Coordinates of C-alpha atoms and ligand atoms in Angstrom, one line a residue:
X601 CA -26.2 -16.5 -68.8
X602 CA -26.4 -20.2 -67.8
X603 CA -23.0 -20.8 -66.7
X604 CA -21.5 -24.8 -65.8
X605 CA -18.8 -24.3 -63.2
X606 CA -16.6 -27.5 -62.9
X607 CA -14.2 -27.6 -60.2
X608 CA -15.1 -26.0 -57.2
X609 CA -12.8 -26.2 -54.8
X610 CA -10.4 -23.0 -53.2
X611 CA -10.6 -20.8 -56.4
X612 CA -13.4 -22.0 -58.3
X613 CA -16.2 -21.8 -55.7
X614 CA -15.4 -18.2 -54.3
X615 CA -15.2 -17.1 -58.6
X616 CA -18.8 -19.5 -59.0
X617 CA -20.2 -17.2 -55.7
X618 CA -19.2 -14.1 -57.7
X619 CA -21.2 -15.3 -60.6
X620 CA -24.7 -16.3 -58.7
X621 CA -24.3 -13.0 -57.0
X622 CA -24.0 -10.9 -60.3
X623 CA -27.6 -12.6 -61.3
X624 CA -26.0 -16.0 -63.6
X625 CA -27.8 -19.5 -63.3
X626 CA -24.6 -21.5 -62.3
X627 CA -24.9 -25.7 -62.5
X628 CA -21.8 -26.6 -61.1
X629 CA -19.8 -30.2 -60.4
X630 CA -17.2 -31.2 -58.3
X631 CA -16.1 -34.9 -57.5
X632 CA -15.4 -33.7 -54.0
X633 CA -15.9 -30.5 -53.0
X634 CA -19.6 -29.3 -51.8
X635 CA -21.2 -26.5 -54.2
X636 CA -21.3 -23.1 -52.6
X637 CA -24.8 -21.7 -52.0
X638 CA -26.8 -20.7 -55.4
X639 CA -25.2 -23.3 -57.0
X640 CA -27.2 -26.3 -58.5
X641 CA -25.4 -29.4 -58.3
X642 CA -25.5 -31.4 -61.4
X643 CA -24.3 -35.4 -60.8
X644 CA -21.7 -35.2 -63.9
X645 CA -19.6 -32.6 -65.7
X646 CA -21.6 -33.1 -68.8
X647 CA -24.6 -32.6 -66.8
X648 CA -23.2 -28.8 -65.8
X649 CA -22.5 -28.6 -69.3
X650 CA -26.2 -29.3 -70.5
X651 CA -27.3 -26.2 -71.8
X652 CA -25.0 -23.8 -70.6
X653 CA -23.7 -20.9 -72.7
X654 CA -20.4 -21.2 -71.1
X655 CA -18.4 -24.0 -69.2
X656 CA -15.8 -22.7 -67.2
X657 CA -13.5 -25.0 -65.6
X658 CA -11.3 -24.8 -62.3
X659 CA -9.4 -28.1 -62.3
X660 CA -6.1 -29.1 -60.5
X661 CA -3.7 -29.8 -63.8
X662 CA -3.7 -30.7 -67.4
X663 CA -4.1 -34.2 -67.6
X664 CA -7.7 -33.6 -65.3
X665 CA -9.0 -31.1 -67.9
X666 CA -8.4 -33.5 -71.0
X667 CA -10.7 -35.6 -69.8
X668 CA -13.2 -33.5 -68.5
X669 CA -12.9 -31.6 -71.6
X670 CA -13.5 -34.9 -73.7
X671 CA -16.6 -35.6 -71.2
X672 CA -18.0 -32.4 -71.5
X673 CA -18.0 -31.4 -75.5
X674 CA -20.7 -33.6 -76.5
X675 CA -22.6 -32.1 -74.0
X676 CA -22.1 -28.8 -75.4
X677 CA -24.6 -26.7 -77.9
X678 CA -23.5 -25.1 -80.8
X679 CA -21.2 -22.2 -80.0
X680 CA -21.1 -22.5 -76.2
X681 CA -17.7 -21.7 -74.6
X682 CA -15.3 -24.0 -72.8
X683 CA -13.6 -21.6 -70.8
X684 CA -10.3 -23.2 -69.0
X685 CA -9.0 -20.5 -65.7
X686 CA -7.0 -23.3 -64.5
X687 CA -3.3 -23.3 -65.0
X688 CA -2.2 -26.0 -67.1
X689 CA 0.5 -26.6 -69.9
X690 CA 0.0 -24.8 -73.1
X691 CA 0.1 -28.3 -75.4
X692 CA -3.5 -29.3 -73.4
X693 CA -4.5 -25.8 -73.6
X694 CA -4.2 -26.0 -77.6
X695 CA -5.1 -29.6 -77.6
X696 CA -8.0 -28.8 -76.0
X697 CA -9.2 -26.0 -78.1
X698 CA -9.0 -28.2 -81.6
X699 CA -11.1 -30.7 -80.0
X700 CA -13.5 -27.6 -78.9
X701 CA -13.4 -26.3 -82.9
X702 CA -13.8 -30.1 -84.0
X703 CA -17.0 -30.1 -81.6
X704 CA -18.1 -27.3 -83.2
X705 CA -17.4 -25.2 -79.9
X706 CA -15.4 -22.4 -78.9
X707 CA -12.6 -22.6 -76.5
X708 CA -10.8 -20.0 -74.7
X709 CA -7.6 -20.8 -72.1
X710 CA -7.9 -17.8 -69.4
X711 CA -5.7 -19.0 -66.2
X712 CA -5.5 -16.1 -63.5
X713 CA -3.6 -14.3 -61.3
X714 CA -4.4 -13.1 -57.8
X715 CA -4.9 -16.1 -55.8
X716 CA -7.7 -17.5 -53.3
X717 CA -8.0 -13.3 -51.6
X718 CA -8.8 -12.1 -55.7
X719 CA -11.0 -14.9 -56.2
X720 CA -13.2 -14.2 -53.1
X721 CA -12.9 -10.3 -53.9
X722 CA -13.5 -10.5 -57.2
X723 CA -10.4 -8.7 -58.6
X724 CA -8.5 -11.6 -60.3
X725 CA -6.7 -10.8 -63.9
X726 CA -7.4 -13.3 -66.3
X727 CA -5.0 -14.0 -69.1
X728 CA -7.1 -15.8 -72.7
X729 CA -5.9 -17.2 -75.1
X730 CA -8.7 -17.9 -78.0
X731 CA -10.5 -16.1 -80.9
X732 CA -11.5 -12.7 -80.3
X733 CA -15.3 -14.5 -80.7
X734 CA -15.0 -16.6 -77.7
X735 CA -13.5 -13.9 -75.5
X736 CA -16.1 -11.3 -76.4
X737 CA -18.6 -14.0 -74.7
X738 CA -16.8 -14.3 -71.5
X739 CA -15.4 -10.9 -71.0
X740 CA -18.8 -10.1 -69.3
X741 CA -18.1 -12.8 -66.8
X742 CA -14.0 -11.9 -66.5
X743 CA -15.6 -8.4 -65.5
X744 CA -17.8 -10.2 -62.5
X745 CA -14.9 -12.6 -61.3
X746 CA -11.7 -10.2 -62.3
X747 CA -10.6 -6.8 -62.1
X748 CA -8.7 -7.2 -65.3
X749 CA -9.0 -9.3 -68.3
X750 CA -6.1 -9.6 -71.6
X751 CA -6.6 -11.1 -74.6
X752 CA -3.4 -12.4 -75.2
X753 CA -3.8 -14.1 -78.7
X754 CA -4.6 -17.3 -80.0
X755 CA -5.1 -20.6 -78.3
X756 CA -2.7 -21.5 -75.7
X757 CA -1.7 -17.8 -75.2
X758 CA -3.3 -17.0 -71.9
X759 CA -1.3 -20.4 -70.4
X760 CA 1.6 -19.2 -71.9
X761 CA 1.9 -15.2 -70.3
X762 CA 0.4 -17.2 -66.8
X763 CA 4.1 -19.7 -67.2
X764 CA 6.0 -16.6 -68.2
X765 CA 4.3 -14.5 -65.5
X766 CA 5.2 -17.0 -62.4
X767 CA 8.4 -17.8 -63.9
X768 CA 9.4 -14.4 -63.5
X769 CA 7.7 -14.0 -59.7
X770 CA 9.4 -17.5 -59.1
X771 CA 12.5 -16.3 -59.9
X772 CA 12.3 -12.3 -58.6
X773 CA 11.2 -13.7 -55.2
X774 CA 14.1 -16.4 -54.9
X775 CA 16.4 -13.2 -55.5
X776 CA 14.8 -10.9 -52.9
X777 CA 14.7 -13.9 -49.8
X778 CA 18.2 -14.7 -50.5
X779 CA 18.9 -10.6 -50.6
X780 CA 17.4 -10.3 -47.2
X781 CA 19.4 -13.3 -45.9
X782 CA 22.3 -11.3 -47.0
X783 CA 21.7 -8.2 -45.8
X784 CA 20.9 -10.3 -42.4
X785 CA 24.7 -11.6 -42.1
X786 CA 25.9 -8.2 -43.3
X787 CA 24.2 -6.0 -40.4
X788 CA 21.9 -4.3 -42.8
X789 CA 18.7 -3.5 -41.2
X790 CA 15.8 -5.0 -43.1
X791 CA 13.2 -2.3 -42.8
X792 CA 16.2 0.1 -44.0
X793 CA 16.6 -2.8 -46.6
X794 CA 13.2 -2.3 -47.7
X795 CA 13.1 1.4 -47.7
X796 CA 15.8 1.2 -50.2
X797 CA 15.3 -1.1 -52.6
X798 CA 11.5 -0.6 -52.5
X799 CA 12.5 2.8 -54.2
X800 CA 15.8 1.6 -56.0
X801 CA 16.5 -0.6 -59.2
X802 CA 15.9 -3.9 -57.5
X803 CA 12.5 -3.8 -56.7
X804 CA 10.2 -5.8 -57.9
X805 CA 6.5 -7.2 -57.1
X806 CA 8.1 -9.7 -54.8
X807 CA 9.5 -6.6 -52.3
X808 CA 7.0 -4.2 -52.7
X809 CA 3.9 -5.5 -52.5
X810 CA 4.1 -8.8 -50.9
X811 CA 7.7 -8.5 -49.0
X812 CA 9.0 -12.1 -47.4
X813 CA 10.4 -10.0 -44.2
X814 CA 7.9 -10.2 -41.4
X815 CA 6.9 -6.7 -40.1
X816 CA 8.2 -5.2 -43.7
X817 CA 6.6 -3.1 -46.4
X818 CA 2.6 -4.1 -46.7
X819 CA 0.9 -7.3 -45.3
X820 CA 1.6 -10.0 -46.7
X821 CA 1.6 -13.6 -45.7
X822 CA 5.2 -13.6 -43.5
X823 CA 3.1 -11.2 -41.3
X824 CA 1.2 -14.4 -40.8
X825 CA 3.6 -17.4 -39.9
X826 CA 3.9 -17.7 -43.6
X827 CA 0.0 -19.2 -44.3
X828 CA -0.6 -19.1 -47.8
X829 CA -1.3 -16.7 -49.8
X830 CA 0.3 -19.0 -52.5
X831 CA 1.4 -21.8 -51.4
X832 CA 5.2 -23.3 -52.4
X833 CA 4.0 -26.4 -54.3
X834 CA 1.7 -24.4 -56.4
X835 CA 4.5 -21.9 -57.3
X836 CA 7.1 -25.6 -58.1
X837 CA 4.0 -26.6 -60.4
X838 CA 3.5 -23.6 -62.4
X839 CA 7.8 -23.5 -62.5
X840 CA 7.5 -26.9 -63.8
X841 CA 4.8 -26.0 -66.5
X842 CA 7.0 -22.8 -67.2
X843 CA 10.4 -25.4 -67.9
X844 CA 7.6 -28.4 -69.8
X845 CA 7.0 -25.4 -71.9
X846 CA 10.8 -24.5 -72.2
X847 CA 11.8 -27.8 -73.4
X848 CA 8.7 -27.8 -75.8
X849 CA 10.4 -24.5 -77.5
X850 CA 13.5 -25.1 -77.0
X851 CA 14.2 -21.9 -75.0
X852 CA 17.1 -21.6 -72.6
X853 CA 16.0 -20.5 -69.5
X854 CA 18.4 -21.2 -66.8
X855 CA 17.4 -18.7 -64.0
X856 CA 13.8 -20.4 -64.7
X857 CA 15.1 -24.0 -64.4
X858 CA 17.2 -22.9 -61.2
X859 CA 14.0 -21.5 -59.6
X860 CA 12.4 -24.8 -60.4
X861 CA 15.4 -26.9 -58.5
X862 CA 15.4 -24.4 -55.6
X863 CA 11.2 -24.9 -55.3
X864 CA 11.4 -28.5 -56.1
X865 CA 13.9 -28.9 -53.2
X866 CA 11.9 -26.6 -50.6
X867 CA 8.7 -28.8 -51.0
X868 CA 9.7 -32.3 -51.4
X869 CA 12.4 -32.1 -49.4
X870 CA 12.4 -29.9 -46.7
X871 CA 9.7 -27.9 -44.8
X872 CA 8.5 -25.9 -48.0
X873 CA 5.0 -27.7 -48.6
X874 CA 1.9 -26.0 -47.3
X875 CA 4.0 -22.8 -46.2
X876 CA 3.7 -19.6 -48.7
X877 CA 6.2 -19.6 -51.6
X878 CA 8.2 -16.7 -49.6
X879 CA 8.7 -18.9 -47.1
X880 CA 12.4 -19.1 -49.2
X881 CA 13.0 -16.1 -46.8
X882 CA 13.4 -18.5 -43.5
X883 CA 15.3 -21.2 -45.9
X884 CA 17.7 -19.0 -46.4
X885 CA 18.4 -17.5 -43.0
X886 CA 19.1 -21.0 -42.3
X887 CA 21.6 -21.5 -44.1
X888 CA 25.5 -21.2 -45.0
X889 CA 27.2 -20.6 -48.0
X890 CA 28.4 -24.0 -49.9
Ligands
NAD1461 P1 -8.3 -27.1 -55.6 O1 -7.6 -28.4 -55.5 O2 -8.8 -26.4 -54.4 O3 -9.6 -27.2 -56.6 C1 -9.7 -28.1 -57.6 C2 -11.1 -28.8 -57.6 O4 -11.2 -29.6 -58.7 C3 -11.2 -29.7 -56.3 O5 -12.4 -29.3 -55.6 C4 -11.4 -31.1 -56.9 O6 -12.3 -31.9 -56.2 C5 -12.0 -30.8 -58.3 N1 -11.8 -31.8 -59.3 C6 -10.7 -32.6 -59.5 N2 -10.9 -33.5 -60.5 C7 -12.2 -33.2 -60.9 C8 -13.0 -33.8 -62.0 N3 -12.5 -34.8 -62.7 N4 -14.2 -33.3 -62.1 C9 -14.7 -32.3 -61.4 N5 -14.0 -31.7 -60.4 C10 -12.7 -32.2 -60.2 O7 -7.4 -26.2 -56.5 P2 -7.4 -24.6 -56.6 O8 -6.5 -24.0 -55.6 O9 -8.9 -24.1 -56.6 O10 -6.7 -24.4 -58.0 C11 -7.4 -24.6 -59.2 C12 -6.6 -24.2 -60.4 O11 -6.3 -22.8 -60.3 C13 -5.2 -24.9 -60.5 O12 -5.0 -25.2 -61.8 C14 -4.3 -23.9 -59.9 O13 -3.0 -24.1 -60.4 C15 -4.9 -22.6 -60.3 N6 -4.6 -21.5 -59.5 C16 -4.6 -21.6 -58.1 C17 -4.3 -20.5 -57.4 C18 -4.4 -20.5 -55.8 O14 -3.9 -19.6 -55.2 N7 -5.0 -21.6 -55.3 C19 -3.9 -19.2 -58.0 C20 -3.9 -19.2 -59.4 C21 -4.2 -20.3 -60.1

């Protein structure tokens, strides 16, 4: 397939390597970052758009993809596919896939989960949100990039499993750090803390396979001084997308809006930014009750 890859910085250019290695022509653009090797530089985002069968787009946040979405449609032919991996809100998402129909293009929201390690090794999970059409076309290239690909429904679902995805790793891994901390002032033994919950009702992704505690359970970024992995302020964004969404359908969700305060407060105001989201684990050890 010809393939325009816009937006590659940490995710996108390891998931546009994949892609040239599995035999695609890839055009990509990036107002920044340089374009991994196999990769043709084109000197707009329509220009990666030219003639592609499929756009896919790796952009920082919503308001970024509206317009590079609006630059890149005209560019389009008839029945190529905009394909969105980056996390936004689900309004943009759905905005963005009536402008695709109005264009005369398909459009297909598929955000991912597995971070910067999943996008090098190929073994992401991609969530869509589109017609069954559009995801038929990129399914080949979710099989290249992901180890895992679910069609979640219409436009705007794959954004909306991502928000409900990370609210719920948000919110599990506040709950295991401030566990541990616990367990700390009570004398419990965290590798016995580990062996037990790993095994018991309370565990969860967040303990088992990428526990906060140092030295505990599999590796996982507190084995490394808390380098992310993922970092804090990406986990506070896609908390704040999950509580934009909340409002939007007027759901309650207070653990969700709790996680968002506790995040929000770890990066802008203490040491939380550029540390791994379980980096919550040392926040709490620090502190007192009240
Ligand atoms: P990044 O900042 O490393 O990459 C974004 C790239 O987009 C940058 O290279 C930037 O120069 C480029 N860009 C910005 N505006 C542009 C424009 N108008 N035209 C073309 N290029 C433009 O971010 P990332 O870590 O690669 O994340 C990308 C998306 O994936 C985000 O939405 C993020 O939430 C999501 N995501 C990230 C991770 C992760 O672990 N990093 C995990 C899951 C999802």
């Amino acid at each position: 397939m010809k393939i325009g890859f816009i937006g590659l910085g940490n995710m996108g250019a390891p998931m546009a390597r994949n892609l040239v290695a599995a035999g695609h022509i890839v055009t990509g653009y990036d107002t920044h970052a340089a374009m991994p090797d196999g990769v043709t530089g084109a000197i707009s985002a329509a220009g990666a758009a030219h003639d592609a069968d499929v756009v896919i787009t790796m952009l920082p946040n919503g308001a970024i993809l509206r317009t590079v979405a609006k630059e890149v449609m005209p560019a389009l032919k008839p029945g190529a596919v905009l394909c969105d991996c980056s996390t936004v809100d689900v309004e943009t998402a759905r905005i963005v896939a009536d402008e695709a129909a109005r264009a005369g293009c398909l459009a297909i929201d598929a955000p991912v989960s597995g971070g910067i390690g999943g996008a090098a090794a190929g073994t992401l999970t991609f969530m869509a949100g589109g017609t069954s059409a559009a995801f038929e076309i990129v399914r080949p290239l979710f099989d290249i990039m992901g180890q895992k690909a679910v069609h979640c429904g219409g436009a705007g679902a794959g954004q909306a499993a991502k928000i409900c995805n990370n609210m719920i790793l948000g919110v599990t891994m506040i709950a295991t750090c401030e566990a541990f901390a616990l367990a700390d002032k009570l004398g419990l033994d965290r590798q016995k803390m580990f062996d037990v919950v790993s095994t018991s009702s309370g565990y969860s992704w967040s303990m088992n396979a990428y526990c906060p505690a140092p030295g505990v359970g599999p590796k996982s970024p507190s084995d490394n001084g808390y380098q992310p992995g993922f970092a804090a302020e990406l986990m506070l964004k896609d908390l704040r997308l999950s509580q934009q969404a909340a409002e939007l359908a007027d759901a309650d969700t207070p653990m969700g809006q709790l996680a968002a305060l506790l995040y929000e407060t770890f990066v802008e105001a203490e040491d939380g930014r550029g540390r791994d989201f379980s980096a919550m684990l040392p926040r709490f050890e620090k502190r007192q009750r009240g």
